[in-house]
Structures are given as C-alpha cells and as structure tokens.
XYZ file of C-alpha atoms in Angstrom:
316
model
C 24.456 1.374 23.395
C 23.320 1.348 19.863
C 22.677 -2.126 20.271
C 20.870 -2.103 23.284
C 18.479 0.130 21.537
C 17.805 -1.579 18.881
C 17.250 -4.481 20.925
C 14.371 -2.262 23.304
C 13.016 -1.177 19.664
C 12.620 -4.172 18.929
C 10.667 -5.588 21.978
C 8.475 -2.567 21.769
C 7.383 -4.001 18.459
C 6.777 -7.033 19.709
C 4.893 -6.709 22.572
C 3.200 -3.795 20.446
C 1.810 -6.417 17.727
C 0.940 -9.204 20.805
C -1.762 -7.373 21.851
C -3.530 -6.385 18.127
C -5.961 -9.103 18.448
C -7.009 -8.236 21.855
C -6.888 -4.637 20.450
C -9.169 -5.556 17.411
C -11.412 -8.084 19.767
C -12.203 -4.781 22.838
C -13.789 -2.885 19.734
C -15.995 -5.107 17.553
C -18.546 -7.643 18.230
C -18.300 -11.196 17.400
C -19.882 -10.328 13.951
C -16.953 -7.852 13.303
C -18.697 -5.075 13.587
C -17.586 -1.937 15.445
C -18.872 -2.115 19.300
C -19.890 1.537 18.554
C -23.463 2.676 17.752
C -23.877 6.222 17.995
C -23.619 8.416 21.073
C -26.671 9.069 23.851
C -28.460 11.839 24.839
C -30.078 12.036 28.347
C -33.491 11.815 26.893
C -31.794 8.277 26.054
C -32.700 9.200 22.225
C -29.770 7.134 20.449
C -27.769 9.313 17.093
C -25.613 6.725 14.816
C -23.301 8.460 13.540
C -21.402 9.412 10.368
C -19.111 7.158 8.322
C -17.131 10.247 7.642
C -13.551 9.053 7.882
C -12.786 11.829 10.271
C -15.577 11.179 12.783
C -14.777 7.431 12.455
C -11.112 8.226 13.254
C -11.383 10.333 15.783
C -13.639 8.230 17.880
C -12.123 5.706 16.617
C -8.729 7.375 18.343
C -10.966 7.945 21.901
C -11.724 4.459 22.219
C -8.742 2.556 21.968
C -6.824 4.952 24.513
C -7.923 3.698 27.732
C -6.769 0.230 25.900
C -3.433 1.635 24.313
C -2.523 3.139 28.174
C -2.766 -0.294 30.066
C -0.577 -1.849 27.184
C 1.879 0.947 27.826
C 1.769 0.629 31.572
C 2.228 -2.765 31.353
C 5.155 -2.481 29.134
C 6.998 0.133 31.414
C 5.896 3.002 29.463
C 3.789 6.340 29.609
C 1.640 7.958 26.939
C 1.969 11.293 26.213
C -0.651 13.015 23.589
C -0.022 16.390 21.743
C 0.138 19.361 23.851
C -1.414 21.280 20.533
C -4.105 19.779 18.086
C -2.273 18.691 14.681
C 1.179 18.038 16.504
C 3.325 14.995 15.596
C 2.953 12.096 16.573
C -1.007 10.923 18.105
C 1.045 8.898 20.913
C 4.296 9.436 22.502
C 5.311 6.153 24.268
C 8.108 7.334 27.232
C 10.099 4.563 28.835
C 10.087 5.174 32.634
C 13.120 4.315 33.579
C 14.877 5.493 30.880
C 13.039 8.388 29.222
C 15.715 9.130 26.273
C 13.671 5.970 24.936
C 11.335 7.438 23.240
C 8.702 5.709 20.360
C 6.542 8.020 17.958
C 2.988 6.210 17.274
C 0.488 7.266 15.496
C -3.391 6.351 14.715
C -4.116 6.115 10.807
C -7.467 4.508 9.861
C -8.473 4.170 6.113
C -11.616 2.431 4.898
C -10.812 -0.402 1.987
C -11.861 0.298 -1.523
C -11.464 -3.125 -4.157
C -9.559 -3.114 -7.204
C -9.767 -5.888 -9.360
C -5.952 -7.109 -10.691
C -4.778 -9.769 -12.920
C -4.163 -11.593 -9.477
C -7.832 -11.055 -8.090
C -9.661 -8.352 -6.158
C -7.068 -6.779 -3.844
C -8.048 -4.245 -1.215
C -6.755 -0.704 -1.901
C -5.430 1.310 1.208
C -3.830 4.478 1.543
C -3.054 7.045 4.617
C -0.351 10.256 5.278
C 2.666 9.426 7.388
C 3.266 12.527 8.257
C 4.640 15.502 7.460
C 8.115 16.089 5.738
C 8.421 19.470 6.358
C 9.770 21.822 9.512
C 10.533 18.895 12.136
C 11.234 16.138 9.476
C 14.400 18.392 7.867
C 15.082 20.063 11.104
C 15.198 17.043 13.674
C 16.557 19.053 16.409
C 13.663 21.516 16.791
C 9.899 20.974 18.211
C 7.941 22.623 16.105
C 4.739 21.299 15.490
C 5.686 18.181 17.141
C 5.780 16.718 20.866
C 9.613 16.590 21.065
C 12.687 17.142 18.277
C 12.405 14.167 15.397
C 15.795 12.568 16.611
C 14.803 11.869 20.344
C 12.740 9.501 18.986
C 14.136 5.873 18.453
C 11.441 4.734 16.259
C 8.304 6.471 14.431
C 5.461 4.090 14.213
C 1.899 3.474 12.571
C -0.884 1.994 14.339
C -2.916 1.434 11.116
C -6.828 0.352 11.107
C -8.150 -0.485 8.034
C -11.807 -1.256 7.876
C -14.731 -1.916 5.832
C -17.558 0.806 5.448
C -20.945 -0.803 6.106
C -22.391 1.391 3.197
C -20.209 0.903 0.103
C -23.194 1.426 -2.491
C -26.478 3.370 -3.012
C -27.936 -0.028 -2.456
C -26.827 -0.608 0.781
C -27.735 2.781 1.651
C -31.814 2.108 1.460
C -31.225 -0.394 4.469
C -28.776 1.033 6.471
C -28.959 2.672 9.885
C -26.587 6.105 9.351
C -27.769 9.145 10.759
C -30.614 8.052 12.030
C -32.383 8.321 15.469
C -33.834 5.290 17.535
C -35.563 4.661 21.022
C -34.261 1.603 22.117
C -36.007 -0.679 24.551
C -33.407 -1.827 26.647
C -31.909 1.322 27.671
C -35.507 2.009 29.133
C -36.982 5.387 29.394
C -35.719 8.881 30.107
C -37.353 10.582 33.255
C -36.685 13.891 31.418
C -39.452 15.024 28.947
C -38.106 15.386 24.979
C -40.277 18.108 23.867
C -38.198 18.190 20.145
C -39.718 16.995 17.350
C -37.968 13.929 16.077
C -38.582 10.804 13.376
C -37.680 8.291 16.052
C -37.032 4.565 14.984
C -37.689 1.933 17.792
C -34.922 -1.462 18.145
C -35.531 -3.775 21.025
C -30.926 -3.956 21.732
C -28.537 -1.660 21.028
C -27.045 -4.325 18.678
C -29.742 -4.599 16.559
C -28.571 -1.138 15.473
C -25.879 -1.415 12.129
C -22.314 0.239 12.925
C -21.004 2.410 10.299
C -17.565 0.371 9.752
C -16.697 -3.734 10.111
C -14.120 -5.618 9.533
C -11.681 -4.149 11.110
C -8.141 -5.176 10.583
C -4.978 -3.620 12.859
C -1.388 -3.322 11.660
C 1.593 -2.101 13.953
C 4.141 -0.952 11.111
C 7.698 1.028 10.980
C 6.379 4.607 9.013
C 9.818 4.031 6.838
C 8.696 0.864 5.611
C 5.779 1.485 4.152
C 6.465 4.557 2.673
C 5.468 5.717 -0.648
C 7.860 8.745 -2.768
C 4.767 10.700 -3.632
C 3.064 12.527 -1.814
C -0.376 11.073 0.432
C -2.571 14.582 -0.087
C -2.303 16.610 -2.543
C -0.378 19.818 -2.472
C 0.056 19.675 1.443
C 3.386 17.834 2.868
C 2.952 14.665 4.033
C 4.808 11.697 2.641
C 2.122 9.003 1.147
C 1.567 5.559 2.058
C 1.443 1.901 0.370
C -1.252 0.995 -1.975
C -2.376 -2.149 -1.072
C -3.228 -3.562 2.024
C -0.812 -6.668 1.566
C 1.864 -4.797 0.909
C 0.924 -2.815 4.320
C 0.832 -6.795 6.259
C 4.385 -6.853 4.745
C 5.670 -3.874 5.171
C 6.643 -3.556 1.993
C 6.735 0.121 0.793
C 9.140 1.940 -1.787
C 11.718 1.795 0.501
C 11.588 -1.483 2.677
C 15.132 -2.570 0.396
C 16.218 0.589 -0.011
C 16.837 1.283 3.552
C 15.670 4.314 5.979
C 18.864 6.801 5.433
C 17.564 6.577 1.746
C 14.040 7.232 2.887
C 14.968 9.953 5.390
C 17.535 12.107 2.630
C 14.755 11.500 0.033
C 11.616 13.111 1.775
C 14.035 16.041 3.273
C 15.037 16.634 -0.321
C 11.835 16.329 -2.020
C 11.198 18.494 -4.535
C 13.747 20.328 -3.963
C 16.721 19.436 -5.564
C 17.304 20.707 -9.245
C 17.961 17.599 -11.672
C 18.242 17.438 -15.312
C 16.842 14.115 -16.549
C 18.716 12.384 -19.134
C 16.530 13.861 -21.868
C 17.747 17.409 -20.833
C 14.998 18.979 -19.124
C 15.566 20.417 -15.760
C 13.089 19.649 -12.700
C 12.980 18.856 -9.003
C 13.173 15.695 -8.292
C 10.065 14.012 -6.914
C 10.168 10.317 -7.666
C 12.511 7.386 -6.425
C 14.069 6.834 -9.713
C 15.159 10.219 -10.251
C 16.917 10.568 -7.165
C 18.803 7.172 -7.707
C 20.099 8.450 -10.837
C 21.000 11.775 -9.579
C 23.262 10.179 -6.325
C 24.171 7.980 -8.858
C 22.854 4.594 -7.539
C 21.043 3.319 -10.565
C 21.973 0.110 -10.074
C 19.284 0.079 -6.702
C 16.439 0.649 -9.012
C 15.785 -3.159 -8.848
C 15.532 -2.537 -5.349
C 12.428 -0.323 -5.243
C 9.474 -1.447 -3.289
C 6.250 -1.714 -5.009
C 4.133 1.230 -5.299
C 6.372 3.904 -6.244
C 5.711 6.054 -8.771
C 5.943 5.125 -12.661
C 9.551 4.763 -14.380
C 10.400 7.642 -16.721
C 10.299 5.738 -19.737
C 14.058 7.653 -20.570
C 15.056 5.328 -17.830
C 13.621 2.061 -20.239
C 16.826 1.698 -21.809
C-alpha cells in the first residue's frame, strides 16, 4: 500500500509540473507580462493596480483557479479551498475515487530581488511554508487547517516568482501603477461619471504596463526546500530557500537530510534545551545544533545550502 502511494504521489507531481508552462502561458502575454491590467468599473474607467505583494498574490491566487480546477478534474481530482481565511493549505487536491489520497498545495508568490555573488548576479527568493505550530506538532487535529496534517500524502508549493515592473525610482516616472485610464477599445460607458478624476487615455488595454513580468512557476515538495530559520519574523512559519536555483532544484537545508529530519526539527524548534559545546545553554534553533544534540554530527556535510551560519565552536 505504501508503495502504491508513493507511486500516485508521484504521478501527481508529474502531471502537476506538465501543465506549468500552459499555467505560466494562460496568464502573461507573449512579452511576459502579466495578462492583468487593473480591474473595471461600469463607467468603463480602468484602475491598475498595486504591486503590493499581497494584492498581486491574491489575484494572482483568483486567476489561476478556474485553470488549477480543470487540471484537477482532469487528473481525477477535486479542489477543496479553506473553509476559514488563513487555514492550511490554499488547495486541497481530493482523489475521487479514493479520497484518503489527499495532496496539500499551496500558492506562494515572491517578487525577485538580485544579489551579485562571486558566481554572478543570482536572483534572491524567499516565501513561508507554513506554519510549524498547532497542526504541524499535532498531526491528528484540524485546527487551523482543512483536515489533520497526516491525511495528507504530500504537502506541496505552487511557487510564482516574478519580476516587479518597478524595481527603481527611475522606473517609477514612466510607469503605469495606480493610475486611471479611458481606454478606446472598451468604448464608452452609457452611465454618466460625475467624479472628478485625472483620467489617462490608451488606444488597447495592452498598451497599459502590468505591475509584475516574468513570471516563472515551480511545483516543489515544502520539505525540500525548506530552510531551519524561520521565513517571518517572530511568527511560526518555517522559512524558505534563498535563491531561486536552489528553489528549480529543490535543494533546501534538508533535501539530503531527509523529511523525518525535517519534520522532528520544525516540531522541536526552539524548544529543546541544549548546551553548546562552549557551555552555554539555549534552545536549539539551527540545523547544526540539533545534529550535534541527536548526535549525528557526522550529517553536517549533508546540509543543504542556505541554512543558517555554523557556530564557529563547531570549526574544529
């Protein structure tokens, strides 16, 4: 049974990554822009929008469904979203004729920021997997997530990284966000706009600049590309890989390592009590800590890249 599993997990991932082409191709033009513009108002006055990364990603989210829903129909497979906002995961994929298969996807879009590297420029990404708090320790339960952690056979990523259109105050003077435009081949409204507006005229809706281009998507195993520090601050979500090749390879911190060293890390983090070889007692909250403390030292040469740094008492 195990096998046979693993063998549906697989296929899932498979026909999962077949369609990101036609995935990327349905939502950008054949410059690589986004196909969105801004939304419509029925005076047919046209609003671009904001490159915020939480407008992008929500509409971002709204877009692809109607896509994501024929792929899963097509596969044999039902969606199920959240039944409450900020439940894991974005996308529960259902098997229908077997629905103890189970698949936990979720959306993550992050906008590309370049770092120059003795190797060259690479392109810096970076996203939350998650939480791993209440339903990552306690995988029989269901709270705040669709159904218990363990009825799912695999927890996904569908990760969109993109470029933002403005990425300097000089590409600001001659960009399009936030502003308002009539646009000729929409025609006109038959409903007076009595509101006083700075209106800016484009013969085509694609003459219009989208916020983000370049969009690139990734179908990845959340395990894989796993970070052991955490992706925001004080709140508990497990981070993410760096680097946006390392995201294409799905090599995180723990790709070597394995996922039952992934999964006991992040339930443990920062909370066991460790004293480092130098004496001083702390929770542990880096990979090479808790090697040393279950006493597999000798795996340090098999952390991924991106963890965080060595304790230099560990330099020995």
């Amino acid at each position: 049974m195990v096998k046979d599993i693993q063998k549906i997990k697989d296929n899932f991932v498979i026909e999962f990554r077949k369609t990101l082409d036609s995935l990327c191709k349905s939502v950008t033009t054949d410059d690589m822009q986004w196909t969105i513009k801004g939304f419509l108002d029925v005076y047919r006055n046209l609003y671009t929008i904001s490159s915020d990364t939480k407008v992008v990603s929500k509409i971002l989210e709204i877009h692809l469904f109607p896509i994501l829903n024929e792929f899963a129909k097509k596969m044999g497979y039902k969606i199920e979203i959240p039944d409450s906002q900020n439940y894991y995961p974005d996308l529960t994929y259902i098997k229908l004729d077997d629905t103890s298969i189970k698949f936990a996807v979720d959306i993550k879009t992050t906008f590309r920021r370049y770092k120059e590297t003795k190797s060259g420029k690479t392109s810096q990404v970076g996203f939350t997997l998650g939480s791993h708090g209440s339903y990552f320790k306690e995988r029989d339960l269901s709270k705040n997530i669709q159904y218990p952690y363990n009825q799912y056979k695999g927890h996904f990523c569908l990760a969109i990284v993109y470029t933002q259109a403005v990425e300097t105050e000089e590409d600001a003077n001659d960009f399009d966000e936030m502003k308002t435009f009539k646009v000729k081949e929409l025609g006109e409204s038959k409903l007076k706009d009595t509101t006083s507006r700075t209106i800016v005229s484009k013969d085509s809706v694609t003459d219009i600049n989208s916020v983000i281009k370049d969009l690139k998507f990734y179908f990845v195993e959340k395990w894989k590309i796993a970070s052991d520090g955490q992706g925001s601050g004080n709140t508990a979500n497990i981070g993410s890989t760096k680097t946006e090749d390392n995201l294409l390879k799905e090599n995180g911190v723990f790709y070597q390592l394995g996922e039952e060293v992934f999964d006991d890390y992040w339930k443990n983090y920062d909370s066991i009590s460790f004293k480092d070889p130098e004496g001083n007692e702390k929770n542990i909250t880096n990979i090479w800590d808790y090697l040393a403390y279950r006493n597999r030292k000798e795996d340090f040469s098999k952390v991924g890249e991106g963890a965080r740094k060595k304790p230099k008492y560990y330099n020995d």
